[in-house]
Short mmCIF file of C-alpha atoms in Angstrom, two decimals:
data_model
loop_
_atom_site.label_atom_id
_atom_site.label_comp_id
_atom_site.label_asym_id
_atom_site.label_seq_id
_atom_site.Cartn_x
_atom_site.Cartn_y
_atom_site.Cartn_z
CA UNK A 1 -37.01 35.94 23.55
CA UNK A 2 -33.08 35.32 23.63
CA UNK A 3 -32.31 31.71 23.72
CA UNK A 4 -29.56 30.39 25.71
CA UNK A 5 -26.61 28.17 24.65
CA UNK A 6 -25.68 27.47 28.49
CA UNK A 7 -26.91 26.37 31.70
CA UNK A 8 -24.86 27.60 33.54
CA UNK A 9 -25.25 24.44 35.64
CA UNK A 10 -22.03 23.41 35.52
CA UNK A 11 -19.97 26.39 36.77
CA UNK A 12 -19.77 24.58 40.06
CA UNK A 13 -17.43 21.93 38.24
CA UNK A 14 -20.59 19.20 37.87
CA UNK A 15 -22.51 17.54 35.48
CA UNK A 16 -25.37 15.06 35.25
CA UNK A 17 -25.90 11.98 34.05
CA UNK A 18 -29.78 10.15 33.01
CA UNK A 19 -29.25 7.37 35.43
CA UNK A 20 -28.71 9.62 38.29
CA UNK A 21 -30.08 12.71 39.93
CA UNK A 22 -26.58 13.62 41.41
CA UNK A 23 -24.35 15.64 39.67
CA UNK A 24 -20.65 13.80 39.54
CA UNK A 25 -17.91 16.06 39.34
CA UNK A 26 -16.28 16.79 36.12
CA UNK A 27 -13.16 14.96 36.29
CA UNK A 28 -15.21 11.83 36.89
CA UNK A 29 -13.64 9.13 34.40
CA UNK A 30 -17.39 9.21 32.88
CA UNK A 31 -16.92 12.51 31.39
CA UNK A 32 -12.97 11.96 30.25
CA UNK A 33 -14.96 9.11 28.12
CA UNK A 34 -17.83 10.88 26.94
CA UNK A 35 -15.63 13.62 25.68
CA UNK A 36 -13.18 11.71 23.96
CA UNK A 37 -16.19 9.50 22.25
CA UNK A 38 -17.16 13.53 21.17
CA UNK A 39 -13.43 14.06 19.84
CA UNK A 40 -13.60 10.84 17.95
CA UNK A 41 -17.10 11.23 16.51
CA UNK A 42 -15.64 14.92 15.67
CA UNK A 43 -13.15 13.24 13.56
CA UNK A 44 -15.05 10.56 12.20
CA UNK A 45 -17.09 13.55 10.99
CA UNK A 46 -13.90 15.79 9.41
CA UNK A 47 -13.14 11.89 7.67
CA UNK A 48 -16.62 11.82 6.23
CA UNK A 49 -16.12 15.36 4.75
CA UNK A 50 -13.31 14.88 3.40
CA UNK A 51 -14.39 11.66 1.47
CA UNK A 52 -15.69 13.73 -1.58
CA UNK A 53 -11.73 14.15 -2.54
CA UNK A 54 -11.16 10.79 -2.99
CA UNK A 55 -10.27 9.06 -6.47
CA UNK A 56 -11.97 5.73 -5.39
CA UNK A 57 -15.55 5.24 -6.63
CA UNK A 58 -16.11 3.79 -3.39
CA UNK A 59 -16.15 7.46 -1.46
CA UNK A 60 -19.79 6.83 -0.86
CA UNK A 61 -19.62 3.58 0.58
CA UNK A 62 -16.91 4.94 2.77
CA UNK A 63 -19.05 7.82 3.67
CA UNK A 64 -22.18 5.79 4.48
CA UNK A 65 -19.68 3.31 6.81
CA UNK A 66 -18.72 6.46 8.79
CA UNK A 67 -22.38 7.85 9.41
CA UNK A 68 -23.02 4.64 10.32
CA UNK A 69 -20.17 4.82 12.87
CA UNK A 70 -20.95 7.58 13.72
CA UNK A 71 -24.73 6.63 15.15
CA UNK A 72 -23.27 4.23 16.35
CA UNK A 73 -20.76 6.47 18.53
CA UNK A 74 -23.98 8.19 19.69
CA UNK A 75 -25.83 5.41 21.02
CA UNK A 76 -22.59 4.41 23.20
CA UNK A 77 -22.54 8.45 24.40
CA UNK A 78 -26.42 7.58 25.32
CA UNK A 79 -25.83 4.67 26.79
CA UNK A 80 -23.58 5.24 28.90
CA UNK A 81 -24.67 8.81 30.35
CA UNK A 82 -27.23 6.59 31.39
CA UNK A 83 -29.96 6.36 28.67
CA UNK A 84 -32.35 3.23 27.85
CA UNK A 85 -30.57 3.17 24.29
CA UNK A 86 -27.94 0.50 24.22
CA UNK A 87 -25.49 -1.06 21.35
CA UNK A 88 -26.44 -4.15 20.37
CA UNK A 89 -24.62 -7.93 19.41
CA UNK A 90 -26.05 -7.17 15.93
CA UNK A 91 -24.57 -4.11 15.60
CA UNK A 92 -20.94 -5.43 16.72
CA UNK A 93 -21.23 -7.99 14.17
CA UNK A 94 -21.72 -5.00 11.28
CA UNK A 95 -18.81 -3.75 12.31
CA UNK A 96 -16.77 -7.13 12.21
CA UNK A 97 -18.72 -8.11 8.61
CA UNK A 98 -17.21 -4.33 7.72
CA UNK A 99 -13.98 -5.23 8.77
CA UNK A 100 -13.78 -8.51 6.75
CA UNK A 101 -14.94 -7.56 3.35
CA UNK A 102 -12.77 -3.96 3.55
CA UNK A 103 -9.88 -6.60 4.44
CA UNK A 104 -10.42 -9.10 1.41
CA UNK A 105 -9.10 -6.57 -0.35
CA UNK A 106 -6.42 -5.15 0.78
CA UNK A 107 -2.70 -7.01 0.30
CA UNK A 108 -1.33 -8.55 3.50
CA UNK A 109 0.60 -6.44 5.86
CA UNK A 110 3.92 -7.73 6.36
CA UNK A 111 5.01 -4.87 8.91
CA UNK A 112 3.57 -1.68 10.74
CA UNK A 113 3.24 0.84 8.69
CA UNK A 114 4.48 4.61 8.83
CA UNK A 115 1.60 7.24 8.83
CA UNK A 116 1.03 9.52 6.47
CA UNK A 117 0.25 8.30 2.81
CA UNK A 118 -2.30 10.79 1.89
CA UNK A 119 -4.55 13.65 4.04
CA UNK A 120 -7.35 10.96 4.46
CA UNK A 121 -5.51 8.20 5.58
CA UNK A 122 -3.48 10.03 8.24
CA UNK A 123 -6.90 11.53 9.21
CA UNK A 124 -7.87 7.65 10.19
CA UNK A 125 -4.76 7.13 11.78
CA UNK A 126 -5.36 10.13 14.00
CA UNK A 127 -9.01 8.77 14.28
CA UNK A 128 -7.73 5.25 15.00
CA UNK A 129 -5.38 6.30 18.00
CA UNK A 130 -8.44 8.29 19.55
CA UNK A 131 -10.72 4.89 19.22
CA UNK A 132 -7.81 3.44 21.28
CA UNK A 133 -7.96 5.71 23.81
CA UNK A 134 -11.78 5.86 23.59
CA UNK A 135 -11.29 2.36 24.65
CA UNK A 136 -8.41 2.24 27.75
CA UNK A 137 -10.89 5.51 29.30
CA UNK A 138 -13.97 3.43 29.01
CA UNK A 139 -12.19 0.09 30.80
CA UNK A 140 -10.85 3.18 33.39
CA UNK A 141 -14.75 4.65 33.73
CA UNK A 142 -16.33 0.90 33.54
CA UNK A 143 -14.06 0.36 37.00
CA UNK A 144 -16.38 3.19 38.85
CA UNK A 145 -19.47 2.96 37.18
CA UNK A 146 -20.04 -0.93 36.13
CA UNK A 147 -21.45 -0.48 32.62
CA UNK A 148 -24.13 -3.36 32.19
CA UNK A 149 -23.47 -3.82 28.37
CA UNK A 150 -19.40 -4.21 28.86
CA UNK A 151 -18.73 -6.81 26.59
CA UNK A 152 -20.29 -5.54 23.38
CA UNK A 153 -19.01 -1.80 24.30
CA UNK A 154 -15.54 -3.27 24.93
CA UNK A 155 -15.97 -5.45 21.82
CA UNK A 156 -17.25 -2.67 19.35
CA UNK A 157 -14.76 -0.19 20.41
CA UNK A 158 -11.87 -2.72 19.77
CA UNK A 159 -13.13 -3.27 16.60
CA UNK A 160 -13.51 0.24 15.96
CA UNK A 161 -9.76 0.77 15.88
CA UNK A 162 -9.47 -2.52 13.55
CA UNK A 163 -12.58 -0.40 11.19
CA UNK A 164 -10.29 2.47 11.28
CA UNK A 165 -7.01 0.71 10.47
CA UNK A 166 -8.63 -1.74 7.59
CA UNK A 167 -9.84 2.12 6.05
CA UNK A 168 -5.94 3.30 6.42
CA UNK A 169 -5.07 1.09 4.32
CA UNK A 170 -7.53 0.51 1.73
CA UNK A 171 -7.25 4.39 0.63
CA UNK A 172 -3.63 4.28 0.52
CA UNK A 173 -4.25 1.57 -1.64
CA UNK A 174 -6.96 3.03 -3.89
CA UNK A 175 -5.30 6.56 -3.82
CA UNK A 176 -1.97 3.79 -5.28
CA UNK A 177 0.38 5.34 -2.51
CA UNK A 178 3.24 2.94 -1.25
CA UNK A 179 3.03 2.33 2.58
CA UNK A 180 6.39 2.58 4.15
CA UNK A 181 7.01 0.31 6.83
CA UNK A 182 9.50 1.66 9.46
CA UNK A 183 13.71 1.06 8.90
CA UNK A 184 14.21 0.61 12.65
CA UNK A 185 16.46 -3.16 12.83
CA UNK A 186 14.53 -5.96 14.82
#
């Protein structure tokens, strides 16, 4: 018995959602979301992987953070395709709690920074710039398809970036690599 890695169902230009039996055409806003929530799990993955070349005895912690990002990545894909799964207030809050005690640590930032300290950290940059746009396509999709759990969703991905940027810096810091703020004259 050959098993098939296709459909084929979507040669017409259509997919389908779990909240409805029509198929929306490809270039629906949905799908521009969904994939780029794919691309930044992707990345969030590559991150992950490439934690086991850091200095920092905190690669594990790091590691376990992103997993946990990364679920919770998947539960937004699910939720809004249309499953029963949804994000929750408590989960938001992890992130934020996250956010803090990565940021007690880190010096304060006095400028923007230039990307680019080490492999890893340019990695979240990249990863931080697709959360960003992760979060613009899902205000864009939320205009057609009037996500019930909008606030958290908007909330967590916002965050996400702020996750992302807090990581940026604390393994420049722990890898001891100067950031470089920009030269341009204010």
């Amino acid at each position: 018995m050959i098993k098939s890695f296709f459909t084929g169902k979507g040669d017409d230009g259509t997919s389908g959602l779990f909240k409805i039996s029509q198929r929306l055409p490809k270039n629906d806003p949905i799908f521009d979301l969904l994939g780029t929530l794919d691309e930044l799990n992707s990345w969030l993955g590559l991150c992950k992987a490439y934690c086991q070349n850091l200095k920092t005895k905190y690669s594990e912690l790091i590691k376990s953070i992103l997993e946990q990002t990364q679920e919770h990545i998947f539960i937004i894909q699910a939720e809004i395709a249309g499953s029963k799964k949804a994000l929750t207030h408590s989960d938001l809050e992890t992130i934020e709690r996250l956010i803090h005690e990565i940021g007690k640590s880190l010096t304060p930032a006095q400028s923007f920074f230039l990307p680019g300290g080490c492999v890893l950290s340019s990695y979240f940059d990249i990863t931080r710039t697709i959360a960003r746009r992760c979060e613009r396509i899902f205000i864009k999709a939320h205009e057609g398809h009037n996500f019930s759990n909008y606030t958290v969703l908007t909330a967590y991905l916002n965050r996400l970036s702020s996750l992302l940027y807090v990581l940026v810096r604390y393994i420049n810091q722990a890898e001891d690599i100067t950031e470089k703020s920009p030269t341009y004259n204010s």
